[in-house]
PDB file of C-alpha atoms in Angstrom:
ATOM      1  CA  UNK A 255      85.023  98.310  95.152  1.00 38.00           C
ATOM      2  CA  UNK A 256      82.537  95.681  96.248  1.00 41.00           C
ATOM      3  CA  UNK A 257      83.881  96.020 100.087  1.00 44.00           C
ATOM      4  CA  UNK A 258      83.795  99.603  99.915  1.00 39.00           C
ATOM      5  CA  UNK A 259      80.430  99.233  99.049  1.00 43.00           C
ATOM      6  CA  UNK A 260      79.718  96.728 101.753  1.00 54.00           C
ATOM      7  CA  UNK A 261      81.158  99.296 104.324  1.00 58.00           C
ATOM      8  CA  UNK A 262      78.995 102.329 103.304  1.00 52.00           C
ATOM      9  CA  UNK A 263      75.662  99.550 103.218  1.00 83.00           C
ATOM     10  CA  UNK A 264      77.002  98.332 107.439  1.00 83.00           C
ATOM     11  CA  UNK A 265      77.215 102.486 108.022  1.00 85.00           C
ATOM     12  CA  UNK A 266      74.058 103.033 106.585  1.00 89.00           C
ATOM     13  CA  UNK A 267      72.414  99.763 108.676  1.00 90.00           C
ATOM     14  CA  UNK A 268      74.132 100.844 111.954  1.00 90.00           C
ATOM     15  CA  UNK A 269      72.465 104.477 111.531  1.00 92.00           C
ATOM     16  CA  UNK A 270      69.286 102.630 110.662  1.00 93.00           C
ATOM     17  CA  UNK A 271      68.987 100.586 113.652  1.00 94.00           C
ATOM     18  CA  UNK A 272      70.891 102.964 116.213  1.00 92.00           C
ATOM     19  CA  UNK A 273      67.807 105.028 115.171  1.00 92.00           C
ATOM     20  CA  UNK A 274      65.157 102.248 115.882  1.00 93.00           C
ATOM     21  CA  UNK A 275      66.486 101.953 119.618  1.00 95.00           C
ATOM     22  CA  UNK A 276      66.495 105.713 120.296  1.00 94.00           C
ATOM     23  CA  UNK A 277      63.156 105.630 118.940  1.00 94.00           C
ATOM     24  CA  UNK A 278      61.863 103.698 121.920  1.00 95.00           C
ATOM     25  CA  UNK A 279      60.240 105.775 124.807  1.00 95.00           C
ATOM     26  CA  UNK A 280      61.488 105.260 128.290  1.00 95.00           C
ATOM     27  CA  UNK A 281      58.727 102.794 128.919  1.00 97.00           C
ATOM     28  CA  UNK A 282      59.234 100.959 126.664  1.00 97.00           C
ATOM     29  CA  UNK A 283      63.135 100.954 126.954  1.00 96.00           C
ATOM     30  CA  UNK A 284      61.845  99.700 130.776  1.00 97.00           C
ATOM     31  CA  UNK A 285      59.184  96.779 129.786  1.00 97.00           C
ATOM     32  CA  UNK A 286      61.953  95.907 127.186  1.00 97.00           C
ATOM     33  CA  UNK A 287      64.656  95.716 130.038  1.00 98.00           C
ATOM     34  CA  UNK A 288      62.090  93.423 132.289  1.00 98.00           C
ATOM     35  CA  UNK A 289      61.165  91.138 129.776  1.00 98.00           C
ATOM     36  CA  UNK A 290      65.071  90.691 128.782  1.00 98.00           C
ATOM     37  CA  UNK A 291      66.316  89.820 132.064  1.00 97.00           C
ATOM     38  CA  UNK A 292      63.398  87.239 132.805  1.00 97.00           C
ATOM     39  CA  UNK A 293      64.880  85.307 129.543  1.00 97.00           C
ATOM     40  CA  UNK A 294      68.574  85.548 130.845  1.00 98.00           C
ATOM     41  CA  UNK A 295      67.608  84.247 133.979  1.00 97.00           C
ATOM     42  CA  UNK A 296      66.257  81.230 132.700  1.00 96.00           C
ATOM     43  CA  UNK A 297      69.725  80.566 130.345  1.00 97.00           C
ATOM     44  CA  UNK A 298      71.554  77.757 131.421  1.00 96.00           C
ATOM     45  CA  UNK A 299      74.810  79.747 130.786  1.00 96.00           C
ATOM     46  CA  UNK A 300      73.319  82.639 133.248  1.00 97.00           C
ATOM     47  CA  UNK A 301      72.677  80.231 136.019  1.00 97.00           C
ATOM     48  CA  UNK A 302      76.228  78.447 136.343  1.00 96.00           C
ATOM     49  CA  UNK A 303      78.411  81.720 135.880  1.00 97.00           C
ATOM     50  CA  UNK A 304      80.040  82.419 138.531  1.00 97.00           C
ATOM     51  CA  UNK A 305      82.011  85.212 136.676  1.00 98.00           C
ATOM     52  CA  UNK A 306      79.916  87.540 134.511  1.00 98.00           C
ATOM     53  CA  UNK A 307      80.883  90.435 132.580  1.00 98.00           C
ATOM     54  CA  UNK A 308      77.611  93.050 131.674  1.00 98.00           C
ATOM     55  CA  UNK A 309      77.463  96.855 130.527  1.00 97.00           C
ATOM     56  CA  UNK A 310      76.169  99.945 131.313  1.00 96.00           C
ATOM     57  CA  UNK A 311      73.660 100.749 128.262  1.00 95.00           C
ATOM     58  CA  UNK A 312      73.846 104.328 126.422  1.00 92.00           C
ATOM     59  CA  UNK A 313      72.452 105.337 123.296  1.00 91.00           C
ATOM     60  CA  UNK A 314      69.169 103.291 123.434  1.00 94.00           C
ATOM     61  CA  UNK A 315      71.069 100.333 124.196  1.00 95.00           C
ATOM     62  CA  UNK A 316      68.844  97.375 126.105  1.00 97.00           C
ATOM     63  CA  UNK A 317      69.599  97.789 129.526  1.00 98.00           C
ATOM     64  CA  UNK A 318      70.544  94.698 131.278  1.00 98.00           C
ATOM     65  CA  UNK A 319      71.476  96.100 134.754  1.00 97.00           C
ATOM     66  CA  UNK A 320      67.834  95.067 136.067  1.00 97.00           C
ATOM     67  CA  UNK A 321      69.683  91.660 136.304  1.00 97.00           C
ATOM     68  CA  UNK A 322      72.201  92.947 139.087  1.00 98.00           C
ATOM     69  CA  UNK A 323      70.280  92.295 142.651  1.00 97.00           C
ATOM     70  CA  UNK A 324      69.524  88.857 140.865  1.00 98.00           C
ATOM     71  CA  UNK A 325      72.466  88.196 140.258  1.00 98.00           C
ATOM     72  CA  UNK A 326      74.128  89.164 143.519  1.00 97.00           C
ATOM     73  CA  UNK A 327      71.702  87.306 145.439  1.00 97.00           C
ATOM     74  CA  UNK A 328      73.419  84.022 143.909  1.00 97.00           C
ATOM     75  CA  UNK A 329      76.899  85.370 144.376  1.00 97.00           C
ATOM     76  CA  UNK A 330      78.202  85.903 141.086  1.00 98.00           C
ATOM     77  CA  UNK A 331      81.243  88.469 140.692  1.00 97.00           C
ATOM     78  CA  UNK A 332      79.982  91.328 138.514  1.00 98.00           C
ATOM     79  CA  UNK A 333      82.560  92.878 135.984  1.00 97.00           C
ATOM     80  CA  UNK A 334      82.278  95.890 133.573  1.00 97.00           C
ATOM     81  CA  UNK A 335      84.059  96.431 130.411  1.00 96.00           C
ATOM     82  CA  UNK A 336      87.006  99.635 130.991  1.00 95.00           C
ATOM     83  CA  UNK A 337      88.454 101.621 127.800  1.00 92.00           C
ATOM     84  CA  UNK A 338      92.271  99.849 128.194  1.00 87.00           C
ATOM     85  CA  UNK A 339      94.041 102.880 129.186  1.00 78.00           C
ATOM     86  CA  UNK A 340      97.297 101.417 127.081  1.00 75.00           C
ATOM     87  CA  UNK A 341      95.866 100.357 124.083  1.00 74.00           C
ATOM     88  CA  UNK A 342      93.436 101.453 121.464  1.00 73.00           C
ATOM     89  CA  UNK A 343      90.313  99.974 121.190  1.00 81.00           C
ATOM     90  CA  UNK A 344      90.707  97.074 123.383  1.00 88.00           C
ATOM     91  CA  UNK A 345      88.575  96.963 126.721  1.00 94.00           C
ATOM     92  CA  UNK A 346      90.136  95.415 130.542  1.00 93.00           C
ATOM     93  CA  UNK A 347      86.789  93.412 132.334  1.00 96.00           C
ATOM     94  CA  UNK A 348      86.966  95.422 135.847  1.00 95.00           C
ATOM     95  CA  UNK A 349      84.970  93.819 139.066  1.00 96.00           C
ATOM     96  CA  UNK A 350      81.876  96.217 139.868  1.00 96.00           C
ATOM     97  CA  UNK A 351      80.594  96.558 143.582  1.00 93.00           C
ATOM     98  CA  UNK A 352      77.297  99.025 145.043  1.00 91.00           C
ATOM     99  CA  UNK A 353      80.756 101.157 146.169  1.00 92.00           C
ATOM    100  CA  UNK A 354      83.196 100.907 143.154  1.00 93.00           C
ATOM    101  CA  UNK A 355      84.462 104.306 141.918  1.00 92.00           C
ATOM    102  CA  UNK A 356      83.162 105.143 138.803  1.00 94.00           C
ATOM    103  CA  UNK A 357      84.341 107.781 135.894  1.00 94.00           C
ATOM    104  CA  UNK A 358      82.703 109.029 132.510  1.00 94.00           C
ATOM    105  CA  UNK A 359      85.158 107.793 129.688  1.00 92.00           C
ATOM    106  CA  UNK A 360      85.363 109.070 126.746  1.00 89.00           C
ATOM    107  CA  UNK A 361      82.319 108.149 124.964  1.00 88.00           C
ATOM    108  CA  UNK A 362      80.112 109.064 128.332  1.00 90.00           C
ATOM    109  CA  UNK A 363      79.958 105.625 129.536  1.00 93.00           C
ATOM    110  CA  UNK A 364      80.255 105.423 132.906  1.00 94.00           C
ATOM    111  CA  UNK A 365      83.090 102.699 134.097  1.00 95.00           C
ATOM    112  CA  UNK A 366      85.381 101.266 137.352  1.00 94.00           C
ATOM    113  CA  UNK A 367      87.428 104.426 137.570  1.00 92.00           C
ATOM    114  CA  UNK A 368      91.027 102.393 136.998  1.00 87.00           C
ATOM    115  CA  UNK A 369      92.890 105.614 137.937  1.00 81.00           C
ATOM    116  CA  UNK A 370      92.769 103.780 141.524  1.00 71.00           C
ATOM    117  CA  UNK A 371      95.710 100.932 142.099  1.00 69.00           C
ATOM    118  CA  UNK A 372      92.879  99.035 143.798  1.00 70.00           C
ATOM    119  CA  UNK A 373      90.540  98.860 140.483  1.00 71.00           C
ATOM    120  CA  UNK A 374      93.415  97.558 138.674  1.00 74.00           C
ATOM    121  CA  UNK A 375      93.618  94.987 140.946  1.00 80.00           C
ATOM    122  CA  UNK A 376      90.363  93.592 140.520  1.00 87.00           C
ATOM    123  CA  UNK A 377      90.830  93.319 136.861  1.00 89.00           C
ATOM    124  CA  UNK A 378      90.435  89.225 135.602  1.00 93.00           C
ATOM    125  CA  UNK A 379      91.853  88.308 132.437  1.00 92.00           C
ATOM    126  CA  UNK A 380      88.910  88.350 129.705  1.00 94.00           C
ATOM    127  CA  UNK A 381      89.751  84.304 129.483  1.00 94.00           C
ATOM    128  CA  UNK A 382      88.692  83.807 133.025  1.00 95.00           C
ATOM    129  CA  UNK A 383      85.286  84.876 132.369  1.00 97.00           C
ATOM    130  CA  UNK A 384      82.598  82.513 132.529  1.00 96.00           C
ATOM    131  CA  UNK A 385      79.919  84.827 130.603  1.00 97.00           C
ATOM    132  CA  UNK A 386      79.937  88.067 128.507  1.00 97.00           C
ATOM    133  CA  UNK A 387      76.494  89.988 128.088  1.00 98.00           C
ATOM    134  CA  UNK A 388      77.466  92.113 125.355  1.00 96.00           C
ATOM    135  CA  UNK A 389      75.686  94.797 123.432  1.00 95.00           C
ATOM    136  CA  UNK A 390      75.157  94.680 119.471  1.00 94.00           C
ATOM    137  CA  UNK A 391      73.551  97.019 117.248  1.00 94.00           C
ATOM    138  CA  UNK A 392      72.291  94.521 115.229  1.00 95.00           C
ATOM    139  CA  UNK A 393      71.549  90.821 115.305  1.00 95.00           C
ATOM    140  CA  UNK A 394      69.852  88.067 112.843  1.00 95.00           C
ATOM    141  CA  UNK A 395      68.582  84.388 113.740  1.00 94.00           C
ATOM    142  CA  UNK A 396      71.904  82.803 113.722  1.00 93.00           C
ATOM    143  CA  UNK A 397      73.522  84.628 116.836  1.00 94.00           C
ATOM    144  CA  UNK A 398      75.505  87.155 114.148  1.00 94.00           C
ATOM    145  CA  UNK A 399      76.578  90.221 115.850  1.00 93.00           C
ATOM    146  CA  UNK A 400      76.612  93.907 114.258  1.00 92.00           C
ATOM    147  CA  UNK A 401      78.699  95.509 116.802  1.00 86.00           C
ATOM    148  CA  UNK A 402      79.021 100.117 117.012  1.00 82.00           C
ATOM    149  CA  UNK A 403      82.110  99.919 114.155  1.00 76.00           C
ATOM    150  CA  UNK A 404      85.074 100.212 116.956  1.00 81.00           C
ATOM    151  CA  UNK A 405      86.296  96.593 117.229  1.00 82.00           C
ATOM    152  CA  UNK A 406      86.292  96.821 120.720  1.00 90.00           C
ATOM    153  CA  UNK A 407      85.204  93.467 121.541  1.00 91.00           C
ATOM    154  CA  UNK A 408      85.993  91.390 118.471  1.00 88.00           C
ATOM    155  CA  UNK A 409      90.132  92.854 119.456  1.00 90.00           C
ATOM    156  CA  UNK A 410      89.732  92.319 123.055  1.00 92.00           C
ATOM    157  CA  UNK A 411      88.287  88.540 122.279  1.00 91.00           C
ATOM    158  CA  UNK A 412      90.505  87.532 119.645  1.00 89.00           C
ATOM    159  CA  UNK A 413      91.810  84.897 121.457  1.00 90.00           C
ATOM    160  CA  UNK A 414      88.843  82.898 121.084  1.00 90.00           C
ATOM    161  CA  UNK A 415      89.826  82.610 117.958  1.00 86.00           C
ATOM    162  CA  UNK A 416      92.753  80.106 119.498  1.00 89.00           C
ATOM    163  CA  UNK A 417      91.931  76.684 121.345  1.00 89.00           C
ATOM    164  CA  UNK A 418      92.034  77.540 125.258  1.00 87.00           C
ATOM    165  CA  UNK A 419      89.934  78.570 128.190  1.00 89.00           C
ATOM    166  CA  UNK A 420      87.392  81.034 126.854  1.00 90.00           C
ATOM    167  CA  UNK A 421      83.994  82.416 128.473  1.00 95.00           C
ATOM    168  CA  UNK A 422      80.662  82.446 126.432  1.00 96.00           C
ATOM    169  CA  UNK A 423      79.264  85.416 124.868  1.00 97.00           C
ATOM    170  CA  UNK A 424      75.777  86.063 124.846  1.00 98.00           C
ATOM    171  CA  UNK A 425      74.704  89.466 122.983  1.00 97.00           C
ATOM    172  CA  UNK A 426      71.520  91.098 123.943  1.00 98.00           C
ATOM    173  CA  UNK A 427      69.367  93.151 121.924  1.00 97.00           C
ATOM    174  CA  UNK A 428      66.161  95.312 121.093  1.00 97.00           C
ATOM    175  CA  UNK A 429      63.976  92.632 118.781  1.00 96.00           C
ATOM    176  CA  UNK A 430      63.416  95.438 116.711  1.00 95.00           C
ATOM    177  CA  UNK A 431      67.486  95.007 115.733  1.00 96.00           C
ATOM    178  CA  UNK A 432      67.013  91.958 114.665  1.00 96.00           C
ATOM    179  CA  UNK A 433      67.656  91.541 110.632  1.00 95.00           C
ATOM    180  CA  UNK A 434      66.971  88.901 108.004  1.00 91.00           C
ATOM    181  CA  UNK A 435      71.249  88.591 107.921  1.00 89.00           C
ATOM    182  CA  UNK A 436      74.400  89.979 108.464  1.00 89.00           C
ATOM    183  CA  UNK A 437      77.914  89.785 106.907  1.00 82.00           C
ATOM    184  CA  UNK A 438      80.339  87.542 108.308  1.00 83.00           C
ATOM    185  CA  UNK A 439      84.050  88.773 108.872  1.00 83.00           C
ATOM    186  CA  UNK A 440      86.643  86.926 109.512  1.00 82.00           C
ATOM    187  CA  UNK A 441      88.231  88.990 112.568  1.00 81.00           C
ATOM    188  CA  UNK A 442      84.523  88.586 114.551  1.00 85.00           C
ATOM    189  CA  UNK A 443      84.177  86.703 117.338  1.00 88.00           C
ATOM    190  CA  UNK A 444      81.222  84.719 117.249  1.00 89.00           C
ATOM    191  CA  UNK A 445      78.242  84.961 120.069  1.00 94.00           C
ATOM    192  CA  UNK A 446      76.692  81.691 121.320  1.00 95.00           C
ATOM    193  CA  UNK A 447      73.337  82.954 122.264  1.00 97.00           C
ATOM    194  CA  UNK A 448      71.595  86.364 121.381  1.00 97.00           C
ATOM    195  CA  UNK A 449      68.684  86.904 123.710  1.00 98.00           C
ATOM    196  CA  UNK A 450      65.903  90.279 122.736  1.00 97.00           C
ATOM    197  CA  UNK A 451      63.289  91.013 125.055  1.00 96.00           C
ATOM    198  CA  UNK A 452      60.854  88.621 122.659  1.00 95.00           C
ATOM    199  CA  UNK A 453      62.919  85.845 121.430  1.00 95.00           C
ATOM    200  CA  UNK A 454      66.676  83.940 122.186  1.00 96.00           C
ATOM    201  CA  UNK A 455      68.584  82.682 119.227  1.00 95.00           C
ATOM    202  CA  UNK A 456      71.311  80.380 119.289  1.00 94.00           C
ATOM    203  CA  UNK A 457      74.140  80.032 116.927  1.00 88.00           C
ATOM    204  CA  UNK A 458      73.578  76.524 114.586  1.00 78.00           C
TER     205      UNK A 458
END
């Protein structure tokens, strides 16, 4: 009963704070974006990677792509999370050029169209990442992650779990997602850093 309860209190929080970002107009989405990317550039994690997963935001989701001429100025190889097309709820990291092709999936996020032989060649295994920018919904002080409910990340990461080559995840957030705590499971892979266009926060 008491983790039934617990799941109706994260749906209720996810609606909550989905709402908060939507809530944002487009100029302040922007500012929000500008100010974000100024404090990943000056992340120690940011500067060495040489290999660096990001996302394409939806849903009021920060929007981290202001980072990309940045980032391809230093000659870091840009990847984007793909729906596995073999397995459910599990994501393939898929590199990202100005002339990959690119296809809708089916939640209307636009991704490396893997239909192409090609794309699937410039897949890297997740462990040869050096950084992840991920999205959350929610966030508190200690680098905690709410993630949308699908366990897309936490299954495509469990490996971290093990001893082994592993890149760092940095989640990156609205401040207004930021709560006093969250819940702690134990199938969730922990970020290192969580960076909101006010404030960074690093796990203790």
């Amino acid at each position: 009963m008491e983790s039934l309860h617990r799941d109706v209190d994260k749906r209720a929080l996810r609606r909550f704070l989905r709402h908060q970002r939507r809530a944002l107009s487009q100029h302040e989405q922007r500012l929000a974006a500008q100010r974000l990317c100024k404090q990943l550039k000056s992340l120690p994690e940011i500067r060495r990677a040489r290999r660096l997963s990001l996302y394409l935001p939806v849903n009021g989701e920060i929007d981290p792509t202001p980072l990309l001429p940045w980032l391809r100025q230093r000659n870091v190889d840009i990847y984007l999370p793909v729906l596995c097309p073999f397995s459910a709820n599990r994501l393939w990291f898929v590199a990202y050029r100005p002339d990959t092709p690119m296809v809708k999936n089916r939640f209307g996020i636009w991704e490396p169209d893997v239909r192409f032989s090609a794309q699937r060649r410039n897949r890297l295994p997740t462990w040869a990442l050096d950084t992840l920018i991920v999205p959350l919904v929610g966030f508190d002080a200690n680098a905690n992650r709410m993630g949308m409910g699908g366990g897309f990340y936490d299954r495509s990461l469990a490996f971290m779990h093990r001893p082994g080559p592993s890149p760092t995840l940095i989640g990156v957030a609205h401040a207004c997602q930021q709560v006093a705590s969250l819940p702690v499971e134990p199938w969730d892979v922990p970020l290192q850093v969580v960076v909101s266009d006010q404030d960074c926060f690093r796990r203790q």
